[in-house]
PDB file of N, CA and C in Angstrom:
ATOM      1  N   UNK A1158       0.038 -61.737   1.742  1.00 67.00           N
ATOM      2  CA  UNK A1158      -0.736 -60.525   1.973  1.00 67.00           C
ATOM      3  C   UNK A1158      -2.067 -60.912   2.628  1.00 67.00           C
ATOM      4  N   UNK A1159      -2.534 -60.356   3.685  1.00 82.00           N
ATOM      5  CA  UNK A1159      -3.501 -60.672   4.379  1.00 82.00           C
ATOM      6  C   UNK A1159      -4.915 -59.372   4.519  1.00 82.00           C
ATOM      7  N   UNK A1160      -5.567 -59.525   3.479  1.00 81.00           N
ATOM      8  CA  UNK A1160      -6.843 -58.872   3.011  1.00 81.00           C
ATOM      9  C   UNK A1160      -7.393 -58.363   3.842  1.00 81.00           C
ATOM     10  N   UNK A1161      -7.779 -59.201   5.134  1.00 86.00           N
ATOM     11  CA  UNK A1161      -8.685 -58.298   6.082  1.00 86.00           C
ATOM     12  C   UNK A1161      -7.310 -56.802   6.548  1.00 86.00           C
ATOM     13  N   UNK A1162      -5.952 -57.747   6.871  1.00 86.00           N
ATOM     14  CA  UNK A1162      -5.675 -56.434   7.516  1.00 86.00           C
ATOM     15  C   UNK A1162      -5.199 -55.366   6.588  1.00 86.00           C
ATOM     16  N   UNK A1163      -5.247 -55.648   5.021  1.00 88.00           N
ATOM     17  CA  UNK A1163      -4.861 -54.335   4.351  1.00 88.00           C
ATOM     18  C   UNK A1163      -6.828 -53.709   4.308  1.00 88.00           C
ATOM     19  N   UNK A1164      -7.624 -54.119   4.838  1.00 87.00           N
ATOM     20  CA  UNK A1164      -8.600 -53.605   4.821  1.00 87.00           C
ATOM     21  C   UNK A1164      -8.617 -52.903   5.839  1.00 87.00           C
ATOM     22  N   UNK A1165      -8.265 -52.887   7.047  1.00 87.00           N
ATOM     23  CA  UNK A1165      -8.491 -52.235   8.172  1.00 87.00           C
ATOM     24  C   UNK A1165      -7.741 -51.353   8.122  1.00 87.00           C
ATOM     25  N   UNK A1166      -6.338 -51.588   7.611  1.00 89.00           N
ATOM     26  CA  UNK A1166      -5.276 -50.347   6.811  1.00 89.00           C
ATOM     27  C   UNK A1166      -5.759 -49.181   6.215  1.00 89.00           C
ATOM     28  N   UNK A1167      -6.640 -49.960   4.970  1.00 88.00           N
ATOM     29  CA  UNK A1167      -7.524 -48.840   4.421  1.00 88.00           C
ATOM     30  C   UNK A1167      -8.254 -48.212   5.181  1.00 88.00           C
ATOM     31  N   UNK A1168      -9.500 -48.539   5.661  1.00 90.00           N
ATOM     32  CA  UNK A1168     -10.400 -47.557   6.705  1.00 90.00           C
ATOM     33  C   UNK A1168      -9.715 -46.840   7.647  1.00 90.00           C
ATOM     34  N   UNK A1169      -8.280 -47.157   8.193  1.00 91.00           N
ATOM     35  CA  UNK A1169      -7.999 -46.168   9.367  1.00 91.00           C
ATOM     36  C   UNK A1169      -7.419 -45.256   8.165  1.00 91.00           C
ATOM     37  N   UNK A1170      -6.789 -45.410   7.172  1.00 93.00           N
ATOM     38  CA  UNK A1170      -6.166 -44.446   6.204  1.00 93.00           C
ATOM     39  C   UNK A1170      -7.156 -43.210   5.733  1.00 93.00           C
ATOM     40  N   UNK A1171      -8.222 -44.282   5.320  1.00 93.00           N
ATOM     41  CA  UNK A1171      -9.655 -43.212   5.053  1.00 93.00           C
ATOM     42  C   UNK A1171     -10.178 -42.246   5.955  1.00 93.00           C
ATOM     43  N   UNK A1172      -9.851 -42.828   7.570  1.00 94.00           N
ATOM     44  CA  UNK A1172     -10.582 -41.617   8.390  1.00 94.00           C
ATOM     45  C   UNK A1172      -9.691 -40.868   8.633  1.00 94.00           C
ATOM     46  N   UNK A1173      -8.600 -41.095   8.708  1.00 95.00           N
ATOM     47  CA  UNK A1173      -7.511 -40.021   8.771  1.00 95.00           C
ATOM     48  C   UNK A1173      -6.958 -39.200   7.276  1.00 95.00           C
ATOM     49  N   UNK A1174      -7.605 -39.536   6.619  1.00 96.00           N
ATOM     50  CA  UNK A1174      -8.027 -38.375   5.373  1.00 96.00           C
ATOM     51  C   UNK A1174      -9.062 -38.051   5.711  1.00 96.00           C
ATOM     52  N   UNK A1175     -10.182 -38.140   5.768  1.00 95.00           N
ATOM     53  CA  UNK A1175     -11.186 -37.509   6.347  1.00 95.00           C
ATOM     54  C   UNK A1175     -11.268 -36.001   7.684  1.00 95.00           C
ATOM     55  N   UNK A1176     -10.231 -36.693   8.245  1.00 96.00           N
ATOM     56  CA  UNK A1176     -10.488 -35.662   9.855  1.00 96.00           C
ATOM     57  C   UNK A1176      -9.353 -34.530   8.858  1.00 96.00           C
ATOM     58  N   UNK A1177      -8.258 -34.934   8.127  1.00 97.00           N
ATOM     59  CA  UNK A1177      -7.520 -34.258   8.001  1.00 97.00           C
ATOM     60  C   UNK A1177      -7.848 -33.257   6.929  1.00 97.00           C
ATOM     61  N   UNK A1178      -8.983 -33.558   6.264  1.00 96.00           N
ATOM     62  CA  UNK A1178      -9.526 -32.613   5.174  1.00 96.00           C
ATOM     63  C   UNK A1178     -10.350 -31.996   6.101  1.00 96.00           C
ATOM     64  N   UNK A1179     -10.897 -32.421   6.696  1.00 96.00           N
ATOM     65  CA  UNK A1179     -11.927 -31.059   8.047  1.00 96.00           C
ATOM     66  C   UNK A1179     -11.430 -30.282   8.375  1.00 96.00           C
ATOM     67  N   UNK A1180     -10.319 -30.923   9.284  1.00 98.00           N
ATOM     68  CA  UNK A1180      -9.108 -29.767   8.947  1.00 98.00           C
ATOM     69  C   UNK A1180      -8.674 -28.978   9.048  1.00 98.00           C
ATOM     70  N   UNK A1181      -8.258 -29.197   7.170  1.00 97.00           N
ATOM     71  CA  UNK A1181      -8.162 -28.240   6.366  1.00 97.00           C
ATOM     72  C   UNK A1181      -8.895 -27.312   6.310  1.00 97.00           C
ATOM     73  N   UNK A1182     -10.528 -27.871   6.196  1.00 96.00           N
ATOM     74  CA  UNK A1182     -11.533 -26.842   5.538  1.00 96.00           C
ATOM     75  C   UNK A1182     -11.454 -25.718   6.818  1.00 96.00           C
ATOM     76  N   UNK A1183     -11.469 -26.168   8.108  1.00 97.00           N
ATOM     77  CA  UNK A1183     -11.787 -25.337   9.351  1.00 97.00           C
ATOM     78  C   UNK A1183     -10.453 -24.550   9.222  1.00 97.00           C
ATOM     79  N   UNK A1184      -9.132 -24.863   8.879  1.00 98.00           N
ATOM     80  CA  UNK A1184      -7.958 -23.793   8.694  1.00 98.00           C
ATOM     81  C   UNK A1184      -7.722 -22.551   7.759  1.00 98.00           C
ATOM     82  N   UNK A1185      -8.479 -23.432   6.505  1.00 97.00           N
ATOM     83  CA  UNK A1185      -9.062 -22.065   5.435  1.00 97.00           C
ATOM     84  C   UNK A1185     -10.042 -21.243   5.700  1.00 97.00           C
ATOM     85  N   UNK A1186     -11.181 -21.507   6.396  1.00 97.00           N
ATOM     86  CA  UNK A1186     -12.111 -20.744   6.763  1.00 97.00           C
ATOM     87  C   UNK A1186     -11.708 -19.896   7.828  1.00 97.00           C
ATOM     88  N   UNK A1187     -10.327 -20.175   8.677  1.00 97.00           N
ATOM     89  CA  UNK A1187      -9.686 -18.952   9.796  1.00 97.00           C
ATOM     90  C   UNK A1187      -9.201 -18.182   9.074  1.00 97.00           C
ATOM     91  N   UNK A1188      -8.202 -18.478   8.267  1.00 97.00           N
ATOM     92  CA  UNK A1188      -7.759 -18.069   7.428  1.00 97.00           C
ATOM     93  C   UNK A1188      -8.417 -16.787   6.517  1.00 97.00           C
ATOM     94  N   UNK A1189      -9.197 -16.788   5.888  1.00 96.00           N
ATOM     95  CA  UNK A1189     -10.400 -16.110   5.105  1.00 96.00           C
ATOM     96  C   UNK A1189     -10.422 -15.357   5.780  1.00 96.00           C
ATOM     97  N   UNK A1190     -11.049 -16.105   7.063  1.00 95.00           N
ATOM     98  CA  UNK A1190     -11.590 -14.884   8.227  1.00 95.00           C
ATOM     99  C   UNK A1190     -11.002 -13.720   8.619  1.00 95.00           C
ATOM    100  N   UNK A1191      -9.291 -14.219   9.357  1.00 95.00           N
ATOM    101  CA  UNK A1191      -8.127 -13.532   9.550  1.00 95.00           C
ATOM    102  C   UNK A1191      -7.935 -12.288   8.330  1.00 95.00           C
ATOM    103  N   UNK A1192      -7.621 -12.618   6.819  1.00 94.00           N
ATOM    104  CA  UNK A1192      -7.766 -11.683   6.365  1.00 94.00           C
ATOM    105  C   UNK A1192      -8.956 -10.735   6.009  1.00 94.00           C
ATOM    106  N   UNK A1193      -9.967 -11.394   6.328  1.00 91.00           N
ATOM    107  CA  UNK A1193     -11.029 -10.050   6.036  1.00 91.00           C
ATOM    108  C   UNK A1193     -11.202  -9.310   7.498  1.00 91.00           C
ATOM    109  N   UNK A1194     -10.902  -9.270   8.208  1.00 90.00           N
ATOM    110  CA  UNK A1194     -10.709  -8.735   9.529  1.00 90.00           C
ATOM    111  C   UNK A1194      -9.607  -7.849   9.317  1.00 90.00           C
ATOM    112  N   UNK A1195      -8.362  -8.313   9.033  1.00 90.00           N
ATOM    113  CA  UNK A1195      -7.480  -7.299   8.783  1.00 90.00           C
ATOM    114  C   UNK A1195      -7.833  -6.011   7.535  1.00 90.00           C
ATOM    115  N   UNK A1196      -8.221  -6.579   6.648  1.00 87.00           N
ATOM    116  CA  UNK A1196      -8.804  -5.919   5.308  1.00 87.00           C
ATOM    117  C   UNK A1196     -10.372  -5.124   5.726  1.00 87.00           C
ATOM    118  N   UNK A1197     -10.714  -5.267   6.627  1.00 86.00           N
ATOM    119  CA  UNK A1197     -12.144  -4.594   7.172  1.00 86.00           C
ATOM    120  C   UNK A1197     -11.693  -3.563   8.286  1.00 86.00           C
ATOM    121  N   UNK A1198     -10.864  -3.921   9.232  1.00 85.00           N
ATOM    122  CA  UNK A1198     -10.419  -2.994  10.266  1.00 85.00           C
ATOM    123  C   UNK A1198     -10.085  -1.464  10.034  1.00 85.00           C
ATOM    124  N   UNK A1199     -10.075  -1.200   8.813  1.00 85.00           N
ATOM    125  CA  UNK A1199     -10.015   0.158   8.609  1.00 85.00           C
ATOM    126  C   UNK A1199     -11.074   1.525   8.343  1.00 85.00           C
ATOM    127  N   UNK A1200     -11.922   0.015   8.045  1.00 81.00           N
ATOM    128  CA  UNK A1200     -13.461   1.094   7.418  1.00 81.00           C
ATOM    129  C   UNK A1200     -14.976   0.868   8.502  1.00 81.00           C
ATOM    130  N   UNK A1201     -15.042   1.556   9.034  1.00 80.00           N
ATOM    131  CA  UNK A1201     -16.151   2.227  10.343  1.00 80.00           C
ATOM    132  C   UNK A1201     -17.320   1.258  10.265  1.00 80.00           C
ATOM    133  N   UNK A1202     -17.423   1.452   8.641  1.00 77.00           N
ATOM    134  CA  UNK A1202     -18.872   0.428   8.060  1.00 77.00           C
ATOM    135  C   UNK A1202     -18.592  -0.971   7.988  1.00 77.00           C
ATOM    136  N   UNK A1203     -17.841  -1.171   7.528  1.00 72.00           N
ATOM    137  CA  UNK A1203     -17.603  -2.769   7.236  1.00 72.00           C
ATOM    138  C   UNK A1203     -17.113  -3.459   9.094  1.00 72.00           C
ATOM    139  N   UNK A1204     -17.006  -2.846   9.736  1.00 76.00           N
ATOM    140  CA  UNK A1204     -16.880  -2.914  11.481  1.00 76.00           C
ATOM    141  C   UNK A1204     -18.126  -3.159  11.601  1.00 76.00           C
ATOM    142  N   UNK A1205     -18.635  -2.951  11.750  1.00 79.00           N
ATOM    143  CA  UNK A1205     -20.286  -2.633  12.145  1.00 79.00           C
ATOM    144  C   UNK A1205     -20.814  -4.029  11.763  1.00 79.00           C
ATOM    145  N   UNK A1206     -20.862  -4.620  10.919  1.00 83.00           N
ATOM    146  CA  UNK A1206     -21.006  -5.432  10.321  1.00 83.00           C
ATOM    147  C   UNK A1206     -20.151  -6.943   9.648  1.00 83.00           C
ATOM    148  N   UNK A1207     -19.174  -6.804  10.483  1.00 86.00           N
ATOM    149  CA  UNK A1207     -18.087  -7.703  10.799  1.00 86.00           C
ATOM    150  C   UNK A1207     -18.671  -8.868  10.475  1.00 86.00           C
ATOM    151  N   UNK A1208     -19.759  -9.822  11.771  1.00 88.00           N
ATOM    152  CA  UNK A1208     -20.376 -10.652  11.838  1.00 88.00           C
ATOM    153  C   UNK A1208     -20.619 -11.168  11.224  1.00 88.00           C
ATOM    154  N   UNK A1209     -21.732 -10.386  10.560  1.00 90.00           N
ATOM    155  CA  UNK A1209     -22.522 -11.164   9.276  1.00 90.00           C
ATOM    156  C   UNK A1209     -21.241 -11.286   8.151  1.00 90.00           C
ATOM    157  N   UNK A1210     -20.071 -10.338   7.795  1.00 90.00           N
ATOM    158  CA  UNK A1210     -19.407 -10.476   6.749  1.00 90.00           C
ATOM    159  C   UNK A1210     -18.704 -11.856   6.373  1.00 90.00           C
ATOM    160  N   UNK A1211     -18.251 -12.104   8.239  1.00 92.00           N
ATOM    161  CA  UNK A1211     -17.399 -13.102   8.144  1.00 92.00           C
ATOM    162  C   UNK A1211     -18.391 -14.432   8.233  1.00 92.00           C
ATOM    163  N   UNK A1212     -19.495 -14.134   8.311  1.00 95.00           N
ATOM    164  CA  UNK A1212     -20.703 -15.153   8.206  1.00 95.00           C
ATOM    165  C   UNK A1212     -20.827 -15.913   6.647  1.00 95.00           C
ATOM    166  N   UNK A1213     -20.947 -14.543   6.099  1.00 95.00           N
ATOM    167  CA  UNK A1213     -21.019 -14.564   4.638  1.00 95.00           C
ATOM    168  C   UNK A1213     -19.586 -15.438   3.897  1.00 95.00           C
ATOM    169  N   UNK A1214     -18.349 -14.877   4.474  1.00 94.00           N
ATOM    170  CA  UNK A1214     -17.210 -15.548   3.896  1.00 94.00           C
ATOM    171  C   UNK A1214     -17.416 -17.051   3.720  1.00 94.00           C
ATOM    172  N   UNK A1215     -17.600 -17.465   5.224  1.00 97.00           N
ATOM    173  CA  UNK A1215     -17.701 -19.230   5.756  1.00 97.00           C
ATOM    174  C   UNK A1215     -18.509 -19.369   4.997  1.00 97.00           C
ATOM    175  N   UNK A1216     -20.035 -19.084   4.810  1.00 97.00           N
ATOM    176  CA  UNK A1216     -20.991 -19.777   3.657  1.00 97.00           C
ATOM    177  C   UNK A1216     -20.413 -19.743   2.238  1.00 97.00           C
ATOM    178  N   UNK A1217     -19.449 -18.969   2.015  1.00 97.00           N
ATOM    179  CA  UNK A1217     -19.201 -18.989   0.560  1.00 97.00           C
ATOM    180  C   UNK A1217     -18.030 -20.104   0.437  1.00 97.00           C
ATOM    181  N   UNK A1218     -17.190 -20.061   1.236  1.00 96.00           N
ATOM    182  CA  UNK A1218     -16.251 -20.814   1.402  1.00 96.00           C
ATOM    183  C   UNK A1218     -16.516 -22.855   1.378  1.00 96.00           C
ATOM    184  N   UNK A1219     -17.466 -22.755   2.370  1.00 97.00           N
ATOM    185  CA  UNK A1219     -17.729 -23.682   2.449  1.00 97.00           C
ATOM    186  C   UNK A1219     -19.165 -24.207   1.135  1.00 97.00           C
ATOM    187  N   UNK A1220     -19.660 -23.560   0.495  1.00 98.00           N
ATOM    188  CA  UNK A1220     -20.644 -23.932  -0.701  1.00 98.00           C
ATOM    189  C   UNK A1220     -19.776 -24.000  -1.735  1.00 98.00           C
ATOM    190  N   UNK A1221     -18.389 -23.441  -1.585  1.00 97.00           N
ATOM    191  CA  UNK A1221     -17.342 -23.791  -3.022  1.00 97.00           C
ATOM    192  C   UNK A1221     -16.902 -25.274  -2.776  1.00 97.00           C
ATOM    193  N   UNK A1222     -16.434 -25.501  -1.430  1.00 96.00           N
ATOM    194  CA  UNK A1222     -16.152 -26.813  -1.159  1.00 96.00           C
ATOM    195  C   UNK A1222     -17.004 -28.175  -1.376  1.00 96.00           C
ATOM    196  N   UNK A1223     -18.391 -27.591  -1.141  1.00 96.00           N
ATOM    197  CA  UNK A1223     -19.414 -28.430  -1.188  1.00 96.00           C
ATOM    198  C   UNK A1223     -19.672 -28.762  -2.542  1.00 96.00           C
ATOM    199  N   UNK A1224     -19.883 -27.307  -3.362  1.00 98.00           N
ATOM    200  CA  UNK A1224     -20.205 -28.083  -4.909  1.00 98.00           C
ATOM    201  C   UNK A1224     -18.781 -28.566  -5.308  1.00 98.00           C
ATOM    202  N   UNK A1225     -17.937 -28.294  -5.271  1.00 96.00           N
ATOM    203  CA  UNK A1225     -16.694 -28.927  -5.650  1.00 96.00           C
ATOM    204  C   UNK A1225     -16.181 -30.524  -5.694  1.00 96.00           C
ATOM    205  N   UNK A1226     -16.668 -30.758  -4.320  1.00 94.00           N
ATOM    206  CA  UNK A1226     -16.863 -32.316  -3.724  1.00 94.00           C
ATOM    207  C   UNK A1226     -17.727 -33.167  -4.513  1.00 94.00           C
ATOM    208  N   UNK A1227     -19.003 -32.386  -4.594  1.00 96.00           N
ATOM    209  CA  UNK A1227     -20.460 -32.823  -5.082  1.00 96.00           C
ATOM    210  C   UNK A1227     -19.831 -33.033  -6.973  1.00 96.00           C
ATOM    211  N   UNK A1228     -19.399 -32.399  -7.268  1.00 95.00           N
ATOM    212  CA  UNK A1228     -18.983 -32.483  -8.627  1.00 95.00           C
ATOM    213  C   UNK A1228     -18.111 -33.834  -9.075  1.00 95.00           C
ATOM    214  N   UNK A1229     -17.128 -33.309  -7.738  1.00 92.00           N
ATOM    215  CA  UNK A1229     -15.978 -34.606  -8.075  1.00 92.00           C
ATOM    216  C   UNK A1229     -16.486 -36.389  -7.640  1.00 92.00           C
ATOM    217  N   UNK A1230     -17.368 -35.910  -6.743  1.00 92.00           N
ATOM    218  CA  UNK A1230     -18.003 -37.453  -6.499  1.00 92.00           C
ATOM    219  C   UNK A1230     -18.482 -37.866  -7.652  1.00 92.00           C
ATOM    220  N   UNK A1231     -19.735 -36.953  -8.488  1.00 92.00           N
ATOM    221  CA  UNK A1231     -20.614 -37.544  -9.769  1.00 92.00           C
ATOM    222  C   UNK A1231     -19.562 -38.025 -10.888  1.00 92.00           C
ATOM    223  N   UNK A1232     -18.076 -37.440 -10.840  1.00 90.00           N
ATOM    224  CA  UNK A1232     -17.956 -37.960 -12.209  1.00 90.00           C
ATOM    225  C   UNK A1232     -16.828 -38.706 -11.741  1.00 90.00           C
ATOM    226  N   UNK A1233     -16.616 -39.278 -10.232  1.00 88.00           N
ATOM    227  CA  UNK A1233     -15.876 -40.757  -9.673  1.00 88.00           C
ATOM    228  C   UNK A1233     -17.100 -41.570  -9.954  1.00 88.00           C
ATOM    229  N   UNK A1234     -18.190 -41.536 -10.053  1.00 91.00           N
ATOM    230  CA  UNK A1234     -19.216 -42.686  -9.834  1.00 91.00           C
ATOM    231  C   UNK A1234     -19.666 -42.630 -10.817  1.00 91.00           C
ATOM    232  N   UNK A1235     -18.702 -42.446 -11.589  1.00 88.00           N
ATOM    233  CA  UNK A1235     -19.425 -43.123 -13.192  1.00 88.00           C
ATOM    234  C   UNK A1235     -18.209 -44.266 -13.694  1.00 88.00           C
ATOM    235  N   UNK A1236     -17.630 -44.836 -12.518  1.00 87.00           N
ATOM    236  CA  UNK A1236     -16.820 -45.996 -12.353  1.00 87.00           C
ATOM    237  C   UNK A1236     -15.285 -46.321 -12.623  1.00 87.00           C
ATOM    238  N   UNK A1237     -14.883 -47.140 -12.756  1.00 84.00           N
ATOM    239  CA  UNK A1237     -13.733 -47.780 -13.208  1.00 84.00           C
ATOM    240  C   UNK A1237     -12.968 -46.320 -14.277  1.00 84.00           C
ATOM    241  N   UNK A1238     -13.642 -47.014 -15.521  1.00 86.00           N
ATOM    242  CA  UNK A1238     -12.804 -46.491 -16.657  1.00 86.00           C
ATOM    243  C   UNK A1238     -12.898 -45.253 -16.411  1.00 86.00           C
ATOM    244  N   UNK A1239     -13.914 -44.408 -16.244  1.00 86.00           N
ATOM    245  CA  UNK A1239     -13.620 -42.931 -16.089  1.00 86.00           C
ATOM    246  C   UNK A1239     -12.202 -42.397 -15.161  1.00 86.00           C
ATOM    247  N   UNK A1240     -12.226 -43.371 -14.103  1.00 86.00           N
ATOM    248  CA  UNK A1240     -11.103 -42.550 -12.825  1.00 86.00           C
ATOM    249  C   UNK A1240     -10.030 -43.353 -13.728  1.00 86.00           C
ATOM    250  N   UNK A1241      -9.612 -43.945 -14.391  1.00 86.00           N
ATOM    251  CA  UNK A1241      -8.347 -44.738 -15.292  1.00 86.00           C
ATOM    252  C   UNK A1241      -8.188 -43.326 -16.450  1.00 86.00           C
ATOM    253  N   UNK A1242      -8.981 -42.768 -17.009  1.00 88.00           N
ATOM    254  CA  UNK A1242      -9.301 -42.212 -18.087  1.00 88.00           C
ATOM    255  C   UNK A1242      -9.053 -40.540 -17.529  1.00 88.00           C
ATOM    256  N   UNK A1243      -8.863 -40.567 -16.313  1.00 86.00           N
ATOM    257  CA  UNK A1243      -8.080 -39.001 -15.397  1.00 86.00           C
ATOM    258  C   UNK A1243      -7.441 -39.573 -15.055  1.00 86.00           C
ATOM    259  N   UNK A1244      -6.315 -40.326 -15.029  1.00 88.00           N
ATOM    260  CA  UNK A1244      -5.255 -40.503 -14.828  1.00 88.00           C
ATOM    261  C   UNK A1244      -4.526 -40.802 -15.798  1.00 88.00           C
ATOM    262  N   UNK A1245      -4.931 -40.539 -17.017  1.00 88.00           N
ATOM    263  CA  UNK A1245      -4.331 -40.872 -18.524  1.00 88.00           C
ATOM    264  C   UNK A1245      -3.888 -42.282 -19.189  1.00 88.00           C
ATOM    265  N   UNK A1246      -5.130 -42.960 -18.325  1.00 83.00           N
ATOM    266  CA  UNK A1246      -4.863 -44.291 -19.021  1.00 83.00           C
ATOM    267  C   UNK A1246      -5.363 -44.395 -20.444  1.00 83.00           C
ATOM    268  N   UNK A1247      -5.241 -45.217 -21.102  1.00 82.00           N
ATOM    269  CA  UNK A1247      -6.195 -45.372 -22.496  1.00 82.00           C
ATOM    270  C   UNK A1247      -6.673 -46.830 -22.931  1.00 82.00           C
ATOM    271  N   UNK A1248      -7.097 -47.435 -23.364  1.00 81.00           N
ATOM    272  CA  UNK A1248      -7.647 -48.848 -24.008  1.00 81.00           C
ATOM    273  C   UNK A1248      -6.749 -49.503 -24.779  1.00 81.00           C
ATOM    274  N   UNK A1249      -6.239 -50.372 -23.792  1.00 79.00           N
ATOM    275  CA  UNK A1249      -5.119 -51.071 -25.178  1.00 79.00           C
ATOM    276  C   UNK A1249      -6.053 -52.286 -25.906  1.00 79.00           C
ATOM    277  N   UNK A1250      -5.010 -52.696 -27.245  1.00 77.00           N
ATOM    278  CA  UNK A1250      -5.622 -52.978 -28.414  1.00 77.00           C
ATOM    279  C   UNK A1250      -5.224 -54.527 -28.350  1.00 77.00           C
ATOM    280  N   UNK A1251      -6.396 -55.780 -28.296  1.00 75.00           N
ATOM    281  CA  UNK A1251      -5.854 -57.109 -28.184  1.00 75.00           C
ATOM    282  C   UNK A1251      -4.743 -57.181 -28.970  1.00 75.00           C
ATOM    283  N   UNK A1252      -5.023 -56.851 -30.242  1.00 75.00           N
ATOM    284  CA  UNK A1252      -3.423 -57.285 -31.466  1.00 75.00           C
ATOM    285  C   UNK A1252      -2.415 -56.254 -30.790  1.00 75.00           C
ATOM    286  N   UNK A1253      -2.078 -55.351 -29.631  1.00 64.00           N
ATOM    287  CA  UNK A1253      -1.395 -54.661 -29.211  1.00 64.00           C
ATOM    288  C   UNK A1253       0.033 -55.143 -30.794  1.00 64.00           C
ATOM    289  N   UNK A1254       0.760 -54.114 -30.989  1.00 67.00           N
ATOM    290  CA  UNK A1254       2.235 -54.070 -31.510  1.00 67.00           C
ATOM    291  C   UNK A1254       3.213 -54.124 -30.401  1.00 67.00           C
ATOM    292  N   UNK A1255       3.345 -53.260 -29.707  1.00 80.00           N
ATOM    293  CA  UNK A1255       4.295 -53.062 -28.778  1.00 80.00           C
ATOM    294  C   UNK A1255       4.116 -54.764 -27.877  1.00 80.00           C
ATOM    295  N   UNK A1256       5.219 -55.061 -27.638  1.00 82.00           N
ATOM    296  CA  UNK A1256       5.578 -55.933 -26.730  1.00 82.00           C
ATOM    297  C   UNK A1256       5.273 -55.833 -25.219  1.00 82.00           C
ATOM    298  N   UNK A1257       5.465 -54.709 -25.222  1.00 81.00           N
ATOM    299  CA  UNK A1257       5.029 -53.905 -22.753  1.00 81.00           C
ATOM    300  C   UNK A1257       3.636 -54.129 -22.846  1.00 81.00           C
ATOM    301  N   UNK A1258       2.803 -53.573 -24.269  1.00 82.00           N
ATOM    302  CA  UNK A1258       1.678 -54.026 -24.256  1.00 82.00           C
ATOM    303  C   UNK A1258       0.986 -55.262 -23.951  1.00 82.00           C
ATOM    304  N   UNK A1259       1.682 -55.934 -25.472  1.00 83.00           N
ATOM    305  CA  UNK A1259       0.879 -57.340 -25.358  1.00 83.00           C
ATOM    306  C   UNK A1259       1.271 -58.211 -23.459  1.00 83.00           C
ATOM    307  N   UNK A1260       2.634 -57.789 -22.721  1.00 84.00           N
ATOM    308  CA  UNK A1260       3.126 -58.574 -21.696  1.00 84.00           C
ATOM    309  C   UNK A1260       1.959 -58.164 -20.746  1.00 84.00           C
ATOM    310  N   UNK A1261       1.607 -56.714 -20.444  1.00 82.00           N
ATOM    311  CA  UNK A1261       0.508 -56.161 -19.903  1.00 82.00           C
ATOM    312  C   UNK A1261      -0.894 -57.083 -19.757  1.00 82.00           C
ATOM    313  N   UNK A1262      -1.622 -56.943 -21.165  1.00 83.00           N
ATOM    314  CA  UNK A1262      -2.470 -58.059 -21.676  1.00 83.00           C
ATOM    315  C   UNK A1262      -2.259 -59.207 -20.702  1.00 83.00           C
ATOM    316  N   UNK A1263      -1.278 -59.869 -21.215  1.00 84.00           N
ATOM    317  CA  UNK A1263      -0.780 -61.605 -20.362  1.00 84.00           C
ATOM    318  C   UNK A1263      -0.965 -61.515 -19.337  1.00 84.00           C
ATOM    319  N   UNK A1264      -0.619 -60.701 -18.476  1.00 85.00           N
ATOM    320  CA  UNK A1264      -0.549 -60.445 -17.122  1.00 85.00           C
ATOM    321  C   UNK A1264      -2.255 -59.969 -16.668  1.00 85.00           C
ATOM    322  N   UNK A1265      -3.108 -59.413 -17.104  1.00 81.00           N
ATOM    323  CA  UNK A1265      -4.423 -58.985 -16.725  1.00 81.00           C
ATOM    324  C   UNK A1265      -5.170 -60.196 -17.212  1.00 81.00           C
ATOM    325  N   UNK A1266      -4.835 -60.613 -18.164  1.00 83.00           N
ATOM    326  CA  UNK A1266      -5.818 -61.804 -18.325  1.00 83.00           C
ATOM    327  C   UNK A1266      -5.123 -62.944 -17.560  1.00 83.00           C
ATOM    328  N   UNK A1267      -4.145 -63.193 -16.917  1.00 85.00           N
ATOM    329  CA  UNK A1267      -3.788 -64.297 -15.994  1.00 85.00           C
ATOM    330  C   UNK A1267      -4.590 -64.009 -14.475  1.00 85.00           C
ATOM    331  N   UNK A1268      -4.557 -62.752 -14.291  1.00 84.00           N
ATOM    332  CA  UNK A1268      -4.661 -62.007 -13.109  1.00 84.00           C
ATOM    333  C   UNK A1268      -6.504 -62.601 -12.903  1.00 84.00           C
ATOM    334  N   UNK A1269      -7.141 -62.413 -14.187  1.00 75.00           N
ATOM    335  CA  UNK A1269      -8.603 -62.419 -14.467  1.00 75.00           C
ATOM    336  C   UNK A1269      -9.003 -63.806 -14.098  1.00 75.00           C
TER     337      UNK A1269
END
């Protein structure tokens, strides 16, 4: 296995999650749009004022995304065990009982 190139693996993987969550966000925000246009087209007033509505949508849309992100970053960067600990890992026990356990153990402390 050759480190640099599963590294360069990673970063092109990363920006192409990246562009592909933009996106997203720019497909939901047509989206939104599309239906409040259809859902507005009937009423004289809410015409009039189209603009700003669908102005209003995108800012809301996009400040859900933002604190959402902002949320999920603070409680990835509280490290290791936390992102193990959402994925339902738990703390195994040196005297482990189970056998998968203790082999587990062997294997992380060889690894270490």
């Amino acid at each position: 296995m050759d480190f640099f190139a599963q590294q360069d693996l990673a970063r092109r993987s990363t920006r192409r999650l990246v562009i592909l969550f933009a996106l997203s966000v720019v497909v939901l925000i047509t989206a939104l749009n599309v239906v409040v246009y259809h859902a507005t087209s009937y009423d004289r007033d809410l015409m009039a004022n189209r603009a700003a509505l669908h102005l209003g949508v995108s800012i809301i849309v996009l400040s859900a995304i933002a604190i959402g992100s902002a949320v999920k970053t603070a409680q990835l960067s509280a490290g290791g065990a936390v992102v193990a600990e959402m994925m339902g890992a738990r703390p195994l026990n040196d005297r482990a009982a189970q056998p998968a356990e203790r082999v587990l153990l062997n294997v992380v402390e060889e690894m270490s």
